[in-house]
Short mmCIF file of C-alpha atoms and ligand atoms in Angstrom, two decimals:
data_model
loop_
_atom_site.label_atom_id
_atom_site.label_comp_id
_atom_site.label_asym_id
_atom_site.label_seq_id
_atom_site.Cartn_x
_atom_site.Cartn_y
_atom_site.Cartn_z
CA MET A 1 -52.69 -149.30 196.41
CA LYS A 2 -49.22 -150.46 197.35
CA VAL A 3 -46.97 -147.55 198.34
CA LEU A 4 -43.24 -147.97 198.94
CA ALA A 5 -41.71 -145.14 201.00
CA VAL A 6 -37.94 -144.78 200.60
CA MET A 7 -35.76 -142.87 203.05
CA GLY A 8 -32.04 -142.61 203.68
CA THR A 9 -31.12 -139.78 206.05
CA ARG A 10 -32.34 -138.15 209.27
CA PRO A 11 -34.34 -135.35 207.65
CA GLU A 12 -35.99 -137.68 205.13
CA ALA A 13 -37.21 -139.92 207.94
CA ILE A 14 -38.47 -137.00 210.06
CA LYS A 15 -40.39 -135.59 207.11
CA MET A 16 -41.62 -138.93 205.73
CA ALA A 17 -42.75 -140.35 209.10
CA PRO A 18 -46.05 -138.42 209.16
CA VAL A 19 -46.82 -139.57 205.60
CA VAL A 20 -46.20 -143.22 206.46
CA ARG A 21 -48.33 -142.85 209.59
CA GLU A 22 -51.18 -141.24 207.66
CA LEU A 23 -51.16 -143.88 204.92
CA LYS A 24 -51.06 -146.70 207.46
CA ALA A 25 -53.97 -145.21 209.38
CA ARG A 26 -56.21 -145.27 206.31
CA GLY A 27 -57.81 -148.21 204.61
CA GLY A 28 -56.93 -148.85 201.01
CA PHE A 29 -53.14 -148.66 201.25
CA THR A 30 -50.51 -151.32 201.69
CA VAL A 31 -47.45 -149.47 202.92
CA ARG A 32 -43.90 -150.76 202.62
CA VAL A 33 -40.83 -148.93 203.93
CA CYS A 34 -37.34 -149.22 202.49
CA LEU A 35 -34.40 -147.62 204.28
CA THR A 36 -31.35 -147.03 202.15
CA ALA A 37 -29.57 -146.18 205.42
CA GLN A 38 -27.38 -143.60 203.72
CA HIS A 39 -27.29 -142.54 207.38
CA ARG A 40 -27.17 -145.26 210.00
CA GLU A 41 -27.38 -144.04 213.60
CA LEU A 42 -29.07 -140.73 212.77
CA LEU A 43 -31.72 -142.52 210.75
CA ASP A 44 -32.32 -145.36 213.20
CA ARG A 45 -33.13 -142.94 216.03
CA VAL A 46 -35.86 -141.29 213.97
CA ILE A 47 -37.25 -144.66 212.90
CA GLU A 48 -37.48 -145.64 216.58
CA LEU A 49 -39.04 -142.35 217.71
CA PHE A 50 -41.83 -142.51 215.13
CA ARG A 51 -42.08 -146.32 215.28
CA ILE A 52 -41.81 -146.66 211.53
CA PRO A 53 -42.07 -150.34 210.54
CA VAL A 54 -39.18 -151.24 208.22
CA ASP A 55 -39.52 -153.83 205.47
CA HIS A 56 -36.17 -153.43 203.65
CA ASP A 57 -32.83 -152.03 204.78
CA LEU A 58 -30.13 -151.51 202.13
CA ASN A 59 -27.59 -150.52 204.80
CA VAL A 60 -25.45 -148.48 202.37
CA MET A 61 -23.65 -146.15 204.80
CA ARG A 62 -19.86 -146.29 204.98
CA PRO A 63 -17.66 -143.94 207.05
CA GLY A 64 -16.63 -140.93 204.95
CA GLN A 65 -18.67 -142.25 202.02
CA SER A 66 -18.53 -140.79 198.50
CA LEU A 67 -21.51 -139.63 196.48
CA ASP A 68 -20.88 -142.24 193.78
CA HIS A 69 -20.86 -144.99 196.41
CA ILE A 70 -24.28 -143.93 197.71
CA THR A 71 -25.73 -143.44 194.22
CA SER A 72 -24.59 -146.78 192.81
CA ARG A 73 -25.52 -148.86 195.87
CA VAL A 74 -29.00 -147.33 196.11
CA LEU A 75 -29.59 -147.61 192.36
CA VAL A 76 -28.71 -151.30 192.17
CA GLU A 77 -30.15 -152.46 195.48
CA LEU A 78 -33.39 -150.53 195.33
CA GLY A 79 -33.87 -152.08 191.90
CA HIS A 80 -34.04 -155.50 193.58
CA VAL A 81 -36.59 -154.23 196.11
CA LEU A 82 -38.75 -152.78 193.33
CA GLN A 83 -38.67 -156.11 191.56
CA LEU A 84 -39.71 -157.92 194.72
CA GLU A 85 -42.43 -155.50 195.85
CA SER A 86 -43.89 -154.22 192.55
CA PRO A 87 -45.31 -151.09 194.23
CA ASP A 88 -47.95 -148.99 192.51
CA VAL A 89 -46.23 -145.81 193.69
CA VAL A 90 -42.92 -145.02 195.35
CA LEU A 91 -42.49 -141.97 197.59
CA VAL A 92 -39.15 -140.21 197.90
CA HIS A 93 -38.37 -137.12 199.92
CA GLY A 94 -36.26 -134.01 199.48
CA ASP A 95 -32.84 -133.63 197.92
CA THR A 96 -30.40 -136.20 199.18
CA THR A 97 -28.48 -138.66 197.05
CA THR A 98 -30.93 -141.32 198.22
CA THR A 99 -33.77 -139.23 196.76
CA PHE A 100 -32.17 -138.92 193.34
CA ALA A 101 -30.88 -142.50 193.08
CA ALA A 102 -34.25 -143.89 194.21
CA ALA A 103 -36.13 -141.76 191.67
CA LEU A 104 -33.78 -142.98 188.94
CA ALA A 105 -34.19 -146.64 189.98
CA CYS A 106 -37.98 -146.20 189.74
CA TYR A 107 -37.75 -144.52 186.34
CA TYR A 108 -35.68 -147.42 185.00
CA ARG A 109 -38.47 -149.79 186.09
CA SER A 110 -41.32 -147.54 184.97
CA THR A 111 -42.61 -147.28 188.53
CA PRO A 112 -44.45 -144.02 189.27
CA VAL A 113 -42.79 -141.84 191.92
CA GLY A 114 -44.14 -139.08 194.13
CA HIS A 115 -41.66 -136.46 195.29
CA VAL A 116 -42.40 -135.08 198.75
CA GLU A 117 -40.92 -131.57 199.16
CA ALA A 118 -40.62 -131.00 195.42
CA GLY A 119 -39.70 -127.73 193.73
CA LEU A 120 -37.17 -126.15 196.12
CA ARG A 121 -34.53 -124.28 194.12
CA THR A 122 -31.58 -121.92 194.31
CA TYR A 123 -30.80 -122.34 190.58
CA ASP A 124 -27.12 -122.47 191.57
CA LYS A 125 -25.95 -126.01 190.98
CA GLN A 126 -23.03 -125.65 193.41
CA ARG A 127 -25.12 -124.29 196.29
CA PRO A 128 -26.19 -126.40 197.96
CA PHE A 129 -23.94 -129.11 196.55
CA PRO A 130 -25.09 -131.70 195.58
CA GLU A 131 -28.64 -131.12 196.83
CA GLU A 132 -29.61 -128.59 194.17
CA MET A 133 -28.93 -131.12 191.41
CA ASN A 134 -30.41 -133.99 193.43
CA ARG A 135 -33.76 -132.22 193.63
CA ARG A 136 -33.75 -130.92 190.05
CA LEU A 137 -32.88 -134.37 188.67
CA SER A 138 -35.45 -135.98 190.94
CA ASP A 139 -38.19 -133.62 189.79
CA VAL A 140 -37.70 -134.47 186.12
CA LEU A 141 -37.83 -138.17 186.98
CA CYS A 142 -40.87 -138.01 189.29
CA ASP A 143 -44.54 -138.24 188.36
CA TYR A 144 -46.26 -136.51 191.29
CA HIS A 145 -44.82 -133.37 192.86
CA TYR A 146 -45.81 -132.45 196.41
CA ALA A 147 -44.68 -128.85 196.67
CA PRO A 148 -44.42 -127.51 200.22
CA THR A 149 -45.14 -123.87 199.27
CA PRO A 150 -46.67 -121.91 196.38
CA LEU A 151 -43.17 -120.71 195.45
CA ALA A 152 -41.94 -124.29 195.06
CA ALA A 153 -44.95 -125.02 192.83
CA GLN A 154 -44.12 -121.94 190.77
CA HIS A 155 -40.60 -123.28 190.16
CA LEU A 156 -42.02 -126.58 188.93
CA ARG A 157 -44.42 -124.84 186.53
CA GLY A 158 -41.50 -122.79 185.24
CA GLU A 159 -39.74 -126.07 184.44
CA HIS A 160 -42.73 -127.33 182.41
CA ILE A 161 -43.88 -129.91 184.94
CA PRO A 162 -47.56 -130.45 184.01
CA GLU A 163 -49.96 -128.63 186.32
CA ALA A 164 -51.89 -131.84 186.98
CA GLN A 165 -48.75 -133.35 188.56
CA ILE A 166 -48.26 -130.50 191.07
CA LEU A 167 -49.97 -130.24 194.45
CA VAL A 168 -49.19 -127.63 197.11
CA THR A 169 -49.34 -129.54 200.38
CA GLY A 170 -47.34 -127.62 202.99
CA ASN A 171 -44.18 -129.19 204.36
CA THR A 172 -44.54 -132.46 206.24
CA VAL A 173 -41.87 -131.21 208.67
CA ILE A 174 -44.59 -129.12 210.31
CA ASP A 175 -46.72 -132.26 210.75
CA ALA A 176 -43.74 -133.90 212.50
CA LEU A 177 -42.86 -130.80 214.53
CA LEU A 178 -46.39 -130.25 215.83
CA ASP A 179 -46.53 -133.88 216.92
CA VAL A 180 -43.17 -133.85 218.72
CA ALA A 181 -43.29 -130.32 220.18
CA GLN A 182 -46.43 -131.11 222.18
CA ARG A 183 -45.01 -134.36 223.61
CA PRO A 184 -43.79 -133.82 227.19
CA TYR A 185 -40.02 -134.01 227.62
CA GLU A 186 -37.69 -133.57 230.60
CA PHE A 187 -33.97 -133.25 229.91
CA GLU A 188 -31.91 -135.74 231.90
CA ASP A 189 -28.56 -134.26 230.92
CA PRO A 190 -27.93 -131.41 233.43
CA LEU A 191 -26.15 -129.41 230.75
CA LEU A 192 -29.21 -129.39 228.49
CA LYS A 193 -31.60 -129.03 231.43
CA SER A 194 -29.97 -125.75 232.43
CA ALA A 195 -29.24 -124.53 228.88
CA GLY A 196 -30.62 -121.04 228.40
CA ASP A 197 -31.14 -120.42 232.15
CA GLY A 198 -29.84 -116.90 232.77
CA ARG A 199 -28.01 -116.86 229.47
CA ARG A 200 -28.98 -116.42 225.85
CA LEU A 201 -28.73 -119.78 224.15
CA ILE A 202 -27.47 -119.96 220.57
CA LEU A 203 -28.35 -123.35 219.12
CA VAL A 204 -26.13 -124.34 216.20
CA THR A 205 -26.33 -127.00 213.52
CA ALA A 206 -24.02 -127.04 210.49
CA HIS A 207 -23.05 -129.75 208.06
CA ARG A 208 -23.26 -128.56 204.43
CA ARG A 209 -20.78 -130.05 201.98
CA GLU A 210 -20.24 -126.79 200.08
CA SER A 211 -18.86 -125.15 203.26
CA PHE A 212 -16.31 -127.89 203.99
CA GLY A 213 -12.71 -126.72 204.32
CA GLU A 214 -11.73 -123.11 204.83
CA ARG A 215 -15.29 -121.73 205.01
CA PHE A 216 -16.23 -124.21 207.69
CA GLU A 217 -13.20 -123.09 209.70
CA GLN A 218 -14.35 -119.48 209.37
CA MET A 219 -17.81 -120.49 210.60
CA CYS A 220 -16.34 -122.15 213.70
CA ARG A 221 -13.99 -119.23 214.44
CA ALA A 222 -16.91 -116.84 214.20
CA MET A 223 -18.90 -118.91 216.73
CA ARG A 224 -16.00 -119.02 219.16
CA ASP A 225 -15.32 -115.28 218.97
CA LEU A 226 -19.01 -114.44 219.38
CA VAL A 227 -19.21 -116.45 222.60
CA GLN A 228 -15.90 -114.99 223.79
CA ARG A 229 -17.04 -111.41 223.38
CA ASN A 230 -20.57 -111.91 224.80
CA PRO A 231 -20.40 -113.21 228.40
CA GLY A 232 -24.18 -113.60 228.61
CA VAL A 233 -24.28 -116.02 225.71
CA GLU A 234 -23.84 -119.80 225.58
CA LEU A 235 -23.68 -121.97 222.51
CA VAL A 236 -24.83 -125.56 222.12
CA TYR A 237 -23.82 -127.42 218.98
CA PRO A 238 -24.99 -131.02 218.42
CA VAL A 239 -22.38 -132.07 215.89
CA HIS A 240 -23.22 -134.03 212.76
CA PRO A 241 -21.16 -137.27 212.58
CA ASN A 242 -19.68 -136.45 209.16
CA PRO A 243 -15.89 -136.63 209.75
CA ASN A 244 -15.39 -133.43 207.69
CA VAL A 245 -17.50 -131.61 210.26
CA ARG A 246 -16.29 -133.32 213.41
CA CYS A 247 -12.56 -132.76 213.00
CA VAL A 248 -12.90 -129.00 212.47
CA VAL A 249 -15.41 -128.52 215.29
CA ASP A 250 -13.23 -130.47 217.71
CA ALA A 251 -10.15 -128.49 216.72
CA LEU A 252 -11.70 -125.03 216.82
CA LEU A 253 -14.60 -125.07 219.28
CA ALA A 254 -13.76 -127.55 222.02
CA GLY A 255 -12.62 -126.41 225.46
CA HIS A 256 -14.62 -123.21 225.95
CA GLU A 257 -16.73 -123.11 229.14
CA ARG A 258 -19.77 -121.61 227.39
CA ILE A 259 -19.58 -123.78 224.27
CA SER A 260 -21.09 -127.26 224.48
CA ILE A 261 -20.11 -129.60 221.69
CA ILE A 262 -22.43 -132.56 221.98
CA GLU A 263 -23.49 -135.65 220.06
CA PRO A 264 -26.40 -135.28 217.62
CA LEU A 265 -29.61 -135.11 219.60
CA GLU A 266 -32.61 -137.28 219.02
CA TYR A 267 -35.46 -135.37 217.44
CA LEU A 268 -37.55 -135.09 220.63
CA PRO A 269 -34.83 -133.41 222.76
CA PHE A 270 -33.68 -131.37 219.77
CA VAL A 271 -37.11 -129.81 219.34
CA HIS A 272 -37.34 -129.11 223.06
CA LEU A 273 -33.89 -127.47 223.02
CA LEU A 274 -35.00 -125.41 220.04
CA LYS A 275 -37.85 -124.13 222.19
CA LYS A 276 -35.31 -122.90 224.77
CA ALA A 277 -33.04 -121.20 222.22
CA TYR A 278 -32.67 -117.43 221.96
CA LEU A 279 -31.62 -117.71 218.35
CA VAL A 280 -30.63 -120.41 215.90
CA LEU A 281 -27.51 -120.41 213.76
CA THR A 282 -27.69 -123.05 211.08
CA ASP A 283 -27.07 -124.24 207.56
CA SER A 284 -29.65 -127.02 207.88
CA GLY A 285 -32.67 -127.09 205.62
CA GLY A 286 -35.12 -128.57 208.11
CA VAL A 287 -34.11 -126.27 210.96
CA GLN A 288 -34.83 -123.24 208.72
CA GLU A 289 -38.39 -124.52 208.52
CA GLU A 290 -38.86 -125.53 212.15
CA ALA A 291 -37.40 -122.54 214.00
CA PRO A 292 -39.77 -119.96 212.46
CA ALA A 293 -42.74 -122.09 213.51
CA LEU A 294 -41.47 -121.85 217.11
CA GLY A 295 -40.82 -118.09 216.94
CA LYS A 296 -37.03 -118.42 216.93
CA PRO A 297 -34.97 -116.09 214.76
CA VAL A 298 -32.81 -118.07 212.33
CA LEU A 299 -29.49 -116.86 211.01
CA VAL A 300 -28.64 -118.97 207.98
CA MET A 301 -24.92 -119.62 207.42
CA ARG A 302 -25.18 -119.89 203.65
CA GLU A 303 -24.84 -117.57 200.66
CA VAL A 304 -28.18 -118.61 199.16
CA THR A 305 -31.15 -120.58 200.38
CA GLU A 306 -33.88 -122.56 198.68
CA ARG A 307 -36.12 -121.64 201.62
CA PRO A 308 -36.66 -117.89 201.17
CA GLU A 309 -40.18 -117.88 202.60
CA ALA A 310 -39.00 -117.36 206.19
CA ILE A 311 -36.71 -114.54 205.05
CA THR A 312 -39.63 -112.84 203.33
CA ALA A 313 -41.68 -113.35 206.49
CA GLY A 314 -38.92 -111.57 208.47
CA THR A 315 -37.97 -114.40 210.83
CA ALA A 316 -34.84 -115.65 209.03
CA MET A 317 -31.78 -113.90 207.66
CA LEU A 318 -28.92 -115.03 205.42
CA VAL A 319 -25.58 -114.19 207.04
CA GLY A 320 -23.33 -116.12 204.64
CA ASN A 321 -20.63 -118.58 205.60
CA THR A 322 -17.77 -116.13 206.18
CA TYR A 323 -16.36 -115.06 209.54
CA GLU A 324 -17.37 -111.40 209.07
CA GLY A 325 -20.91 -112.16 207.92
CA ILE A 326 -21.65 -114.48 210.84
CA VAL A 327 -20.08 -112.28 213.52
CA SER A 328 -21.81 -109.11 212.35
CA GLY A 329 -25.18 -110.85 211.76
CA VAL A 330 -25.30 -112.48 215.19
CA GLN A 331 -23.87 -109.49 217.07
CA CYS A 332 -26.40 -107.19 215.49
CA LEU A 333 -29.25 -109.39 216.69
CA LEU A 334 -27.77 -109.73 220.18
CA ASP A 335 -27.39 -105.94 220.51
CA ASP A 336 -30.63 -104.75 218.96
CA ALA A 337 -33.62 -105.77 221.09
CA GLU A 338 -36.13 -104.21 218.75
CA ARG A 339 -34.74 -106.05 215.77
CA TYR A 340 -34.78 -109.25 217.79
CA ARG A 341 -38.44 -108.76 218.70
CA GLY A 342 -39.21 -108.15 215.03
CA MET A 343 -37.66 -111.48 214.08
CA ALA A 344 -38.99 -113.52 217.00
CA ASN A 345 -42.51 -113.70 215.66
CA ALA A 346 -43.91 -117.14 215.27
CA VAL A 347 -44.63 -117.25 211.57
CA ASN A 348 -44.95 -120.43 209.67
CA PRO A 349 -44.85 -120.21 205.91
CA TYR A 350 -44.19 -123.94 205.63
CA GLY A 351 -47.47 -125.60 206.44
CA ASP A 352 -50.43 -126.18 208.73
CA GLY A 353 -49.67 -129.72 209.87
CA LEU A 354 -51.94 -131.32 207.28
CA ALA A 355 -49.42 -131.92 204.49
CA SER A 356 -49.39 -135.70 204.96
CA LYS A 357 -53.17 -135.79 204.81
CA ARG A 358 -53.13 -133.93 201.47
CA ILE A 359 -50.52 -136.32 200.07
CA ALA A 360 -52.60 -139.34 201.18
CA ASP A 361 -55.76 -137.78 199.69
CA HIS A 362 -53.96 -137.31 196.40
CA LEU A 363 -52.67 -140.89 196.32
CA ALA A 364 -56.16 -142.17 197.14
CA SER A 365 -57.58 -140.11 194.28
CA LEU A 366 -55.29 -141.89 191.79
CA GLY A 367 -57.55 -144.91 192.15
CA VAL A 368 -54.98 -147.57 191.32
C1 UD1 B 1 -26.62 -135.97 203.87
C2 UD1 B 1 -27.24 -135.35 202.62
C3 UD1 B 1 -27.64 -133.92 202.89
C4 UD1 B 1 -28.51 -133.81 204.14
C5 UD1 B 1 -27.83 -134.49 205.30
C6 UD1 B 1 -28.74 -134.51 206.49
C7 UD1 B 1 -26.39 -136.06 200.45
C8 UD1 B 1 -25.34 -135.93 199.44
N1 UD1 B 1 -26.26 -135.34 201.55
O1 UD1 B 1 -25.41 -135.28 204.13
O2 UD1 B 1 -28.38 -133.43 201.78
O3 UD1 B 1 -28.70 -132.45 204.42
O4 UD1 B 1 -27.51 -135.85 204.96
O5 UD1 B 1 -28.03 -134.73 207.68
O6 UD1 B 1 -27.31 -136.83 200.27
N2 UD1 B 1 -22.40 -140.47 209.36
C9 UD1 B 1 -22.38 -141.37 210.38
N3 UD1 B 1 -23.57 -141.77 210.93
C10 UD1 B 1 -24.77 -141.33 210.48
C11 UD1 B 1 -24.78 -140.41 209.44
C12 UD1 B 1 -23.61 -139.99 208.86
O7 UD1 B 1 -21.33 -141.79 210.81
O8 UD1 B 1 -25.81 -141.73 211.02
C13 UD1 B 1 -21.11 -140.04 208.76
C14 UD1 B 1 -20.49 -141.14 207.89
O9 UD1 B 1 -19.10 -141.05 208.01
C15 UD1 B 1 -20.93 -140.74 206.49
C16 UD1 B 1 -20.83 -139.23 206.61
O10 UD1 B 1 -21.34 -138.92 207.91
O11 UD1 B 1 -20.11 -141.29 205.48
C17 UD1 B 1 -21.56 -138.45 205.56
O12 UD1 B 1 -22.90 -138.90 205.39
P1 UD1 B 1 -23.66 -138.52 204.01
O13 UD1 B 1 -25.05 -139.03 204.09
O14 UD1 B 1 -22.84 -138.92 202.86
O15 UD1 B 1 -23.63 -136.95 204.00
P2 UD1 B 1 -24.26 -135.89 204.98
O16 UD1 B 1 -23.26 -134.81 205.14
O17 UD1 B 1 -24.77 -136.57 206.19
N1 UDP B 2 -32.12 -132.52 214.12
C1 UDP B 2 -32.14 -133.44 215.16
N2 UDP B 2 -31.06 -133.52 216.00
C2 UDP B 2 -29.98 -132.72 215.87
C3 UDP B 2 -29.96 -131.78 214.80
C4 UDP B 2 -31.05 -131.72 213.95
O1 UDP B 2 -33.10 -134.18 215.33
O2 UDP B 2 -29.04 -132.84 216.67
C5 UDP B 2 -33.27 -132.48 213.21
C6 UDP B 2 -33.85 -131.10 212.95
O3 UDP B 2 -34.85 -130.77 213.88
C7 UDP B 2 -34.40 -131.25 211.53
C8 UDP B 2 -33.51 -132.27 210.91
O4 UDP B 2 -32.81 -132.92 211.96
O5 UDP B 2 -35.71 -131.76 211.52
C9 UDP B 2 -32.55 -131.60 209.98
O6 UDP B 2 -31.59 -132.50 209.60
P1 UDP B 2 -30.20 -132.05 208.99
O7 UDP B 2 -29.84 -130.69 209.49
O8 UDP B 2 -29.27 -133.17 209.25
O9 UDP B 2 -30.50 -132.03 207.43
P2 UDP B 2 -31.10 -130.97 206.41
O10 UDP B 2 -32.43 -130.54 206.90
O11 UDP B 2 -30.10 -129.86 206.29
O12 UDP B 2 -31.18 -131.73 205.14
#
């Protein structure tokens, strides 16, 4: 069976890497990898870390790119790759514009597609924008749906996806996390080496499009004021290269002695910093899945999440993306030790590290 794995951004590569590795390790599969490179530097670092062999690189990223640019480039150029490779199955991941455009390109060529991390929903098409529509549109186009949790599978059934096309696998992010978290790592950067020593470390990531503008400014002001009023706290924020994020972070968060604004971290140091964190403040999808597995309370700077499992498990909490919500949510956790202990349980509703194996088993069972 010839499988073409398509990936465009950092999280897609992190979560697809274990699947590519598993397929390559087995007999019976010819694996091809196509990068759309919707992200460039962020993607390349993951490709290097996991040593993913690349067969095609569409190199679509442009600074400050628009959604229509990504969609049209991926649609047209992946079409050429499909023509050249004639894969039996294509694998796409998640909810980016790469995911949707790749699924559409496959549909136009009647190539079967498997969707890794299928079925996540908020049922609010503006939140997250445009990811909610990317994943819904992808799911109607795809032929095999690898749902990370029973709830995701339930969403798919509710949308009349045939039961035979749905498989609950766990999330492949746990496969990647378990691999990387047990690799030894020593920080070279003295700032990261000493992060969390004698202080409570808040690790931040934030990049969602629907928060851009005034809400993102509120988020940054909240972070600054929280650090200002809590002398025993330090904040480390590896900043996403999106210019809409960078300019606000630089303007509102730079220059405080206990706030470190740093370049995006490679996955290995990021996971090891996550292990040192006291709590995590994020709007990232992947980080909402990883932090609970490491016993780190997660405060989610969004109004809704498509990952409610960690909230139900008691390790994550939605604080919204307003100044008041973030300040009161974080302060409450800093002040209330019992509440903190209640949230700092290592629970992992997202998988057992065998998701990639289940996906490979399923593909093998198709018997192409
Ligand atoms: C994209 C995904 C989002 C995902 C996120 C993961 C869409 C619409 N959005 O958002 O779902 O959560 O990736 O990080 O698919 N840039 C660089 N170098 C890089 C990466 C990005 O310079 O390696 C800059 C470029 O100016 C680029 C901009 O960031 O134009 C935005 O990248 P884009 O992929 O469009 O959006 P993200 O916000 O990264
Ligand atoms: N991540 C990373 N370095 C960083 C920030 C995040 O390697 O500086 C990892 C993180 O562990 C997670 C993934 O990137 O696996 C999440 O990517 P992102 O937040 O960009 O996208 P999302 O998950 O929101 O789609």
